């Protein structure tokens, strides 16, 4: 299998977490979307141009972080079971995954894009910040009942949440949320996140020194 991704993309981090939790081998293929040549080559392969993308052993292309995680969890019995076998529990995990993607990750993405373009839309920015803040409040409440987001075991919902809170911790003053802080420290010592974090640091350093791999 080949995973096309970028370490600084939140949805890629979500899928990387899942791969490391499952201890599944894959060929890592970093795609530099900021490089026109790489972007062009990638969009020829996958026109929507979004990362991550999985090329399965049978050369089938699987987009969408959630679908990739569902696929590897189904295909491989190794490591952490990311979708519970119990139907009700699985439904709860899928629901949390959707809520995090729609209400936190996508909104964080919009905020970041607005900042890059320095859009003069302070009201829209404030509205997005309030909505994300409200989501953090309800996640904080949920975490007061559970060790991980959906119970005692680590699941796909945690793969979705961890990259979001790691990226938003400063802007949203997460220290206000006692359970999110506890969860964040717990996540920081998880082997899978340590591996993802190392890739993030490496990608940040290479970006900083202006290193561009030959595509
Ligand atoms: N729903 C998709 C979202 C993927 C997505 O938005 N990826 C971003 C990076 S985090 C991307 O590739 N953006 C490039 C672009 O929109 O041109 C998923 O879950 O994989």
mmCIF file of C-alpha atoms and ligand atoms in Angstrom:
data_model
loop_
_atom_site.group_PDB
_atom_site.id
_atom_site.type_symbol
_atom_site.label_atom_id
_atom_site.label_comp_id
_atom_site.label_asym_id
_atom_site.label_seq_id
_atom_site.Cartn_x
_atom_site.Cartn_y
_atom_site.Cartn_z
ATOM 1 C CA UNK A 1 0.000 0.000 0.000
ATOM 2 C CA UNK A 2 1.078 3.572 -0.658
ATOM 3 C CA UNK A 3 -0.070 6.502 1.419
ATOM 4 C CA UNK A 4 0.013 9.877 -0.322
ATOM 5 C CA UNK A 5 0.010 12.551 2.340
ATOM 6 C CA UNK A 6 1.729 15.542 3.872
ATOM 7 C CA UNK A 7 2.838 15.564 7.532
ATOM 8 C CA UNK A 8 1.515 19.118 8.039
ATOM 9 C CA UNK A 9 -1.994 18.274 6.824
ATOM 10 C CA UNK A 10 -4.371 17.530 9.691
ATOM 11 C CA UNK A 11 -6.302 14.876 7.783
ATOM 12 C CA UNK A 12 -3.009 13.198 6.901
ATOM 13 C CA UNK A 13 -2.023 13.233 10.576
ATOM 14 C CA UNK A 14 -5.352 11.578 11.412
ATOM 15 C CA UNK A 15 -4.610 8.728 8.994
ATOM 16 C CA UNK A 16 -0.943 8.440 10.048
ATOM 17 C CA UNK A 17 -2.107 7.986 13.646
ATOM 18 C CA UNK A 18 -4.352 5.151 12.494
ATOM 19 C CA UNK A 19 -1.537 3.456 10.532
ATOM 20 C CA UNK A 20 0.824 3.638 13.503
ATOM 21 C CA UNK A 21 -1.886 2.387 15.889
ATOM 22 C CA UNK A 22 -2.576 -0.567 13.607
ATOM 23 C CA UNK A 23 1.134 -1.201 13.006
ATOM 24 C CA UNK A 24 0.444 -1.608 9.315
ATOM 25 C CA UNK A 25 3.255 -1.202 6.767
ATOM 26 C CA UNK A 26 2.919 1.309 3.967
ATOM 27 C CA UNK A 27 5.092 3.187 1.495
ATOM 28 C CA UNK A 28 5.050 6.844 2.536
ATOM 29 C CA UNK A 29 4.701 9.252 -0.397
ATOM 30 C CA UNK A 30 4.891 12.874 0.687
ATOM 31 C CA UNK A 31 3.086 15.199 -1.727
ATOM 32 C CA UNK A 32 4.075 18.868 -1.722
ATOM 33 C CA UNK A 33 0.851 20.584 -2.755
ATOM 34 C CA UNK A 34 2.608 23.958 -2.554
ATOM 35 C CA UNK A 35 4.873 22.878 -5.406
ATOM 36 C CA UNK A 36 3.021 23.408 -8.722
ATOM 37 C CA UNK A 37 4.726 20.478 -10.456
ATOM 38 C CA UNK A 38 3.909 18.004 -7.655
ATOM 39 C CA UNK A 39 0.364 19.358 -7.339
ATOM 40 C CA UNK A 40 -0.187 19.005 -11.056
ATOM 41 C CA UNK A 41 1.088 15.434 -11.090
ATOM 42 C CA UNK A 42 -1.062 14.598 -8.074
ATOM 43 C CA UNK A 43 -4.251 16.114 -9.503
ATOM 44 C CA UNK A 44 -3.757 14.106 -12.693
ATOM 45 C CA UNK A 45 -3.935 11.030 -10.507
ATOM 46 C CA UNK A 46 -6.653 12.317 -8.203
ATOM 47 C CA UNK A 47 -8.495 15.380 -9.609
ATOM 48 C CA UNK A 48 -9.917 16.672 -6.307
ATOM 49 C CA UNK A 49 -6.275 17.161 -5.208
ATOM 50 C CA UNK A 50 -6.935 16.474 -1.544
ATOM 51 C CA UNK A 51 -4.699 14.612 0.850
ATOM 52 C CA UNK A 52 -4.561 11.953 2.190
ATOM 53 C CA UNK A 53 -5.049 9.322 -0.486
ATOM 54 C CA UNK A 54 -4.416 5.596 -0.156
ATOM 55 C CA UNK A 55 -3.330 3.381 -3.019
ATOM 56 C CA UNK A 56 -4.304 -0.132 -1.972
ATOM 57 C CA UNK A 57 -2.415 -3.319 -2.856
ATOM 58 C CA UNK A 58 -4.812 -3.774 -5.769
ATOM 59 C CA UNK A 59 -3.971 -0.207 -6.938
ATOM 60 C CA UNK A 60 -7.409 1.082 -6.001
ATOM 61 C CA UNK A 61 -7.434 4.744 -4.904
ATOM 62 C CA UNK A 62 -9.152 5.448 -1.600
ATOM 63 C CA UNK A 63 -9.648 9.096 -0.593
ATOM 64 C CA UNK A 64 -11.178 10.502 2.627
ATOM 65 C CA UNK A 65 -9.407 9.987 5.946
ATOM 66 C CA UNK A 66 -12.381 8.233 7.565
ATOM 67 C CA UNK A 67 -12.781 5.792 4.674
ATOM 68 C CA UNK A 68 -9.047 5.002 4.700
ATOM 69 C CA UNK A 69 -9.214 4.263 8.429
ATOM 70 C CA UNK A 70 -12.347 2.123 8.003
ATOM 71 C CA UNK A 71 -10.523 0.230 5.248
ATOM 72 C CA UNK A 72 -7.307 -0.538 7.151
ATOM 73 C CA UNK A 73 -9.206 -1.393 10.325
ATOM 74 C CA UNK A 74 -11.267 -3.888 8.357
ATOM 75 C CA UNK A 75 -8.317 -5.330 6.410
ATOM 76 C CA UNK A 76 -5.837 -5.722 9.251
ATOM 77 C CA UNK A 77 -6.453 -7.402 12.587
ATOM 78 C CA UNK A 78 -3.140 -6.109 13.996
ATOM 79 C CA UNK A 79 -2.674 -3.401 16.631
ATOM 80 C CA UNK A 80 -5.483 -1.242 17.958
ATOM 81 C CA UNK A 81 -9.045 -1.916 16.882
ATOM 82 C CA UNK A 82 -10.161 1.523 15.739
ATOM 83 C CA UNK A 83 -13.835 0.755 15.013
ATOM 84 C CA UNK A 84 -15.450 -1.237 17.822
ATOM 85 C CA UNK A 85 -17.229 -4.488 16.957
ATOM 86 C CA UNK A 86 -20.266 -3.568 19.040
ATOM 87 C CA UNK A 87 -22.709 -1.781 16.717
ATOM 88 C CA UNK A 88 -23.863 0.944 19.147
ATOM 89 C CA UNK A 89 -20.311 1.707 20.168
ATOM 90 C CA UNK A 90 -19.160 1.807 16.525
ATOM 91 C CA UNK A 91 -21.990 4.242 15.783
ATOM 92 C CA UNK A 92 -20.823 6.510 18.602
ATOM 93 C CA UNK A 93 -17.239 6.445 17.263
ATOM 94 C CA UNK A 94 -18.401 7.255 13.718
ATOM 95 C CA UNK A 95 -20.614 10.061 14.992
ATOM 96 C CA UNK A 96 -17.763 11.633 16.987
ATOM 97 C CA UNK A 97 -15.467 11.313 13.969
ATOM 98 C CA UNK A 98 -18.003 13.162 11.776
ATOM 99 C CA UNK A 99 -18.599 15.870 14.396
ATOM 100 C CA UNK A 100 -14.866 16.494 14.836
ATOM 101 C CA UNK A 101 -14.214 16.659 11.074
ATOM 102 C CA UNK A 102 -17.185 18.930 10.364
ATOM 103 C CA UNK A 103 -17.301 21.105 13.454
ATOM 104 C CA UNK A 104 -13.652 21.370 14.407
ATOM 105 C CA UNK A 105 -11.196 20.307 11.704
ATOM 106 C CA UNK A 106 -12.944 21.916 8.717
ATOM 107 C CA UNK A 107 -13.568 25.107 10.663
ATOM 108 C CA UNK A 108 -9.938 25.270 11.784
ATOM 109 C CA UNK A 109 -8.954 24.829 8.134
ATOM 110 C CA UNK A 110 -11.212 27.732 7.070
ATOM 111 C CA UNK A 111 -9.751 29.920 9.830
ATOM 112 C CA UNK A 112 -6.196 29.101 8.784
ATOM 113 C CA UNK A 113 -6.962 29.838 5.118
ATOM 114 C CA UNK A 114 -8.513 33.179 6.073
ATOM 115 C CA UNK A 115 -5.368 34.090 7.965
ATOM 116 C CA UNK A 116 -3.085 33.157 5.096
ATOM 117 C CA UNK A 117 -5.085 35.359 2.752
ATOM 118 C CA UNK A 118 -5.433 38.031 5.469
ATOM 119 C CA UNK A 119 -9.101 38.341 4.660
ATOM 120 C CA UNK A 120 -10.838 41.287 6.223
ATOM 121 C CA UNK A 121 -13.651 39.344 7.769
ATOM 122 C CA UNK A 122 -13.355 39.815 11.530
ATOM 123 C CA UNK A 123 -17.001 38.904 12.139
ATOM 124 C CA UNK A 124 -16.693 35.638 10.254
ATOM 125 C CA UNK A 125 -13.446 34.845 12.099
ATOM 126 C CA UNK A 126 -15.075 35.554 15.475
ATOM 127 C CA UNK A 127 -18.086 33.420 14.564
ATOM 128 C CA UNK A 128 -15.865 30.483 13.571
ATOM 129 C CA UNK A 129 -13.810 30.862 16.752
ATOM 130 C CA UNK A 130 -16.987 30.827 18.866
ATOM 131 C CA UNK A 131 -18.263 27.719 17.111
ATOM 132 C CA UNK A 132 -14.972 25.869 17.591
ATOM 133 C CA UNK A 133 -14.869 26.997 21.220
ATOM 134 C CA UNK A 134 -18.375 25.566 21.750
ATOM 135 C CA UNK A 135 -17.267 22.252 20.221
ATOM 136 C CA UNK A 136 -14.283 22.130 22.590
ATOM 137 C CA UNK A 137 -16.638 22.733 25.502
ATOM 138 C CA UNK A 138 -18.823 19.777 24.605
ATOM 139 C CA UNK A 139 -15.788 17.542 23.916
ATOM 140 C CA UNK A 140 -14.431 18.545 27.326
ATOM 141 C CA UNK A 141 -17.717 17.463 28.897
ATOM 142 C CA UNK A 142 -17.649 14.136 27.021
ATOM 143 C CA UNK A 143 -14.072 13.491 28.168
ATOM 144 C CA UNK A 144 -15.107 13.855 31.799
ATOM 145 C CA UNK A 145 -16.892 10.496 31.388
ATOM 146 C CA UNK A 146 -14.255 8.607 29.434
ATOM 147 C CA UNK A 147 -10.545 7.915 29.330
ATOM 148 C CA UNK A 148 -10.347 8.256 25.534
ATOM 149 C CA UNK A 149 -13.036 10.091 23.577
ATOM 150 C CA UNK A 150 -15.462 7.179 23.230
ATOM 151 C CA UNK A 151 -14.559 4.985 26.193
ATOM 152 C CA UNK A 152 -11.620 3.115 27.688
ATOM 153 C CA UNK A 153 -10.077 2.232 24.344
ATOM 154 C CA UNK A 154 -8.409 4.407 21.707
ATOM 155 C CA UNK A 155 -10.556 4.607 18.527
ATOM 156 C CA UNK A 156 -10.888 6.392 15.182
ATOM 157 C CA UNK A 157 -12.516 9.306 17.057
ATOM 158 C CA UNK A 158 -9.190 9.899 18.825
ATOM 159 C CA UNK A 159 -7.342 9.807 15.491
ATOM 160 C CA UNK A 160 -9.641 12.651 14.401
ATOM 161 C CA UNK A 161 -9.434 14.704 17.590
ATOM 162 C CA UNK A 162 -5.747 14.593 18.543
ATOM 163 C CA UNK A 163 -4.382 16.495 15.493
ATOM 164 C CA UNK A 164 -7.072 19.163 16.002
ATOM 165 C CA UNK A 165 -6.313 19.884 19.626
ATOM 166 C CA UNK A 166 -2.546 19.763 19.086
ATOM 167 C CA UNK A 167 -2.890 22.369 16.346
ATOM 168 C CA UNK A 168 -5.374 24.568 18.196
ATOM 169 C CA UNK A 169 -3.999 24.462 21.738
ATOM 170 C CA UNK A 170 -2.496 27.966 21.711
ATOM 171 C CA UNK A 171 -5.116 29.867 19.756
ATOM 172 C CA UNK A 172 -7.993 28.450 21.796
ATOM 173 C CA UNK A 173 -6.318 28.585 25.225
ATOM 174 C CA UNK A 174 -7.111 24.943 25.828
ATOM 175 C CA UNK A 175 -5.869 25.219 29.424
ATOM 176 C CA UNK A 176 -9.403 26.433 30.240
ATOM 177 C CA UNK A 177 -10.661 22.900 29.585
ATOM 178 C CA UNK A 178 -9.433 20.575 32.316
ATOM 179 C CA UNK A 179 -10.395 17.337 30.569
ATOM 180 C CA UNK A 180 -8.980 18.373 27.215
ATOM 181 C CA UNK A 181 -5.686 19.222 28.934
ATOM 182 C CA UNK A 182 -5.626 15.822 30.624
ATOM 183 C CA UNK A 183 -6.413 14.177 27.274
ATOM 184 C CA UNK A 184 -3.749 16.209 25.487
ATOM 185 C CA UNK A 185 -1.030 15.097 27.923
ATOM 186 C CA UNK A 186 -2.230 11.518 27.578
ATOM 187 C CA UNK A 187 -2.057 11.778 23.780
ATOM 188 C CA UNK A 188 1.436 13.302 23.900
ATOM 189 C CA UNK A 189 2.823 10.149 25.466
ATOM 190 C CA UNK A 190 1.074 7.794 23.049
ATOM 191 C CA UNK A 191 3.610 6.090 20.742
ATOM 192 C CA UNK A 192 1.562 6.694 17.583
ATOM 193 C CA UNK A 193 1.347 10.443 18.209
ATOM 194 C CA UNK A 194 5.068 10.622 19.090
ATOM 195 C CA UNK A 195 5.781 9.153 15.630
ATOM 196 C CA UNK A 196 3.436 11.626 13.914
ATOM 197 C CA UNK A 197 4.949 14.502 15.898
ATOM 198 C CA UNK A 198 8.443 13.544 14.707
ATOM 199 C CA UNK A 199 7.271 13.729 11.098
ATOM 200 C CA UNK A 200 5.646 17.107 11.751
ATOM 201 C CA UNK A 201 8.862 18.518 13.237
ATOM 202 C CA UNK A 202 10.908 17.213 10.310
ATOM 203 C CA UNK A 203 8.490 18.715 7.784
ATOM 204 C CA UNK A 204 8.533 22.066 9.606
ATOM 205 C CA UNK A 205 12.338 22.108 9.627
ATOM 206 C CA UNK A 206 12.640 21.247 5.930
ATOM 207 C CA UNK A 207 10.070 23.954 5.111
ATOM 208 C CA UNK A 208 12.001 26.446 7.249
ATOM 209 C CA UNK A 209 15.339 25.831 5.547
ATOM 210 C CA UNK A 210 13.654 25.945 2.131
ATOM 211 C CA UNK A 211 14.480 22.356 1.232
ATOM 212 C CA UNK A 212 12.380 21.065 -1.676
ATOM 213 C CA UNK A 213 12.624 17.379 -2.581
ATOM 214 C CA UNK A 214 12.985 16.595 -6.286
ATOM 215 C CA UNK A 215 9.522 15.356 -7.277
HETATM 216 N N1 LIG B 1 -12.635 15.144 3.936
HETATM 217 C C1 LIG B 1 -11.270 14.979 3.529
HETATM 218 C C2 LIG B 1 -10.574 16.304 3.693
HETATM 219 C C3 LIG B 1 -9.181 16.325 3.098
HETATM 220 C C4 LIG B 1 -8.599 17.721 3.041
HETATM 221 O O1 LIG B 1 -9.319 18.729 3.087
HETATM 222 N N2 LIG B 1 -7.286 17.778 2.922
HETATM 223 C C5 LIG B 1 -6.601 19.055 2.812
HETATM 224 C C6 LIG B 1 -5.350 19.043 3.660
HETATM 225 S S1 LIG B 1 -5.668 18.798 5.358
HETATM 226 C C7 LIG B 1 -6.131 19.251 1.395
HETATM 227 O O2 LIG B 1 -5.625 18.333 0.788
HETATM 228 N N3 LIG B 1 -6.274 20.458 0.871
HETATM 229 C C8 LIG B 1 -5.742 20.788 -0.417
HETATM 230 C C9 LIG B 1 -6.647 21.611 -1.231
HETATM 231 O O3 LIG B 1 -7.799 21.779 -0.822
HETATM 232 O O4 LIG B 1 -6.198 22.060 -2.279
HETATM 233 C C10 LIG B 1 -10.622 13.871 4.371
HETATM 234 O O5 LIG B 1 -11.165 13.526 5.419
HETATM 235 O O6 LIG B 1 -9.591 13.304 3.959
#
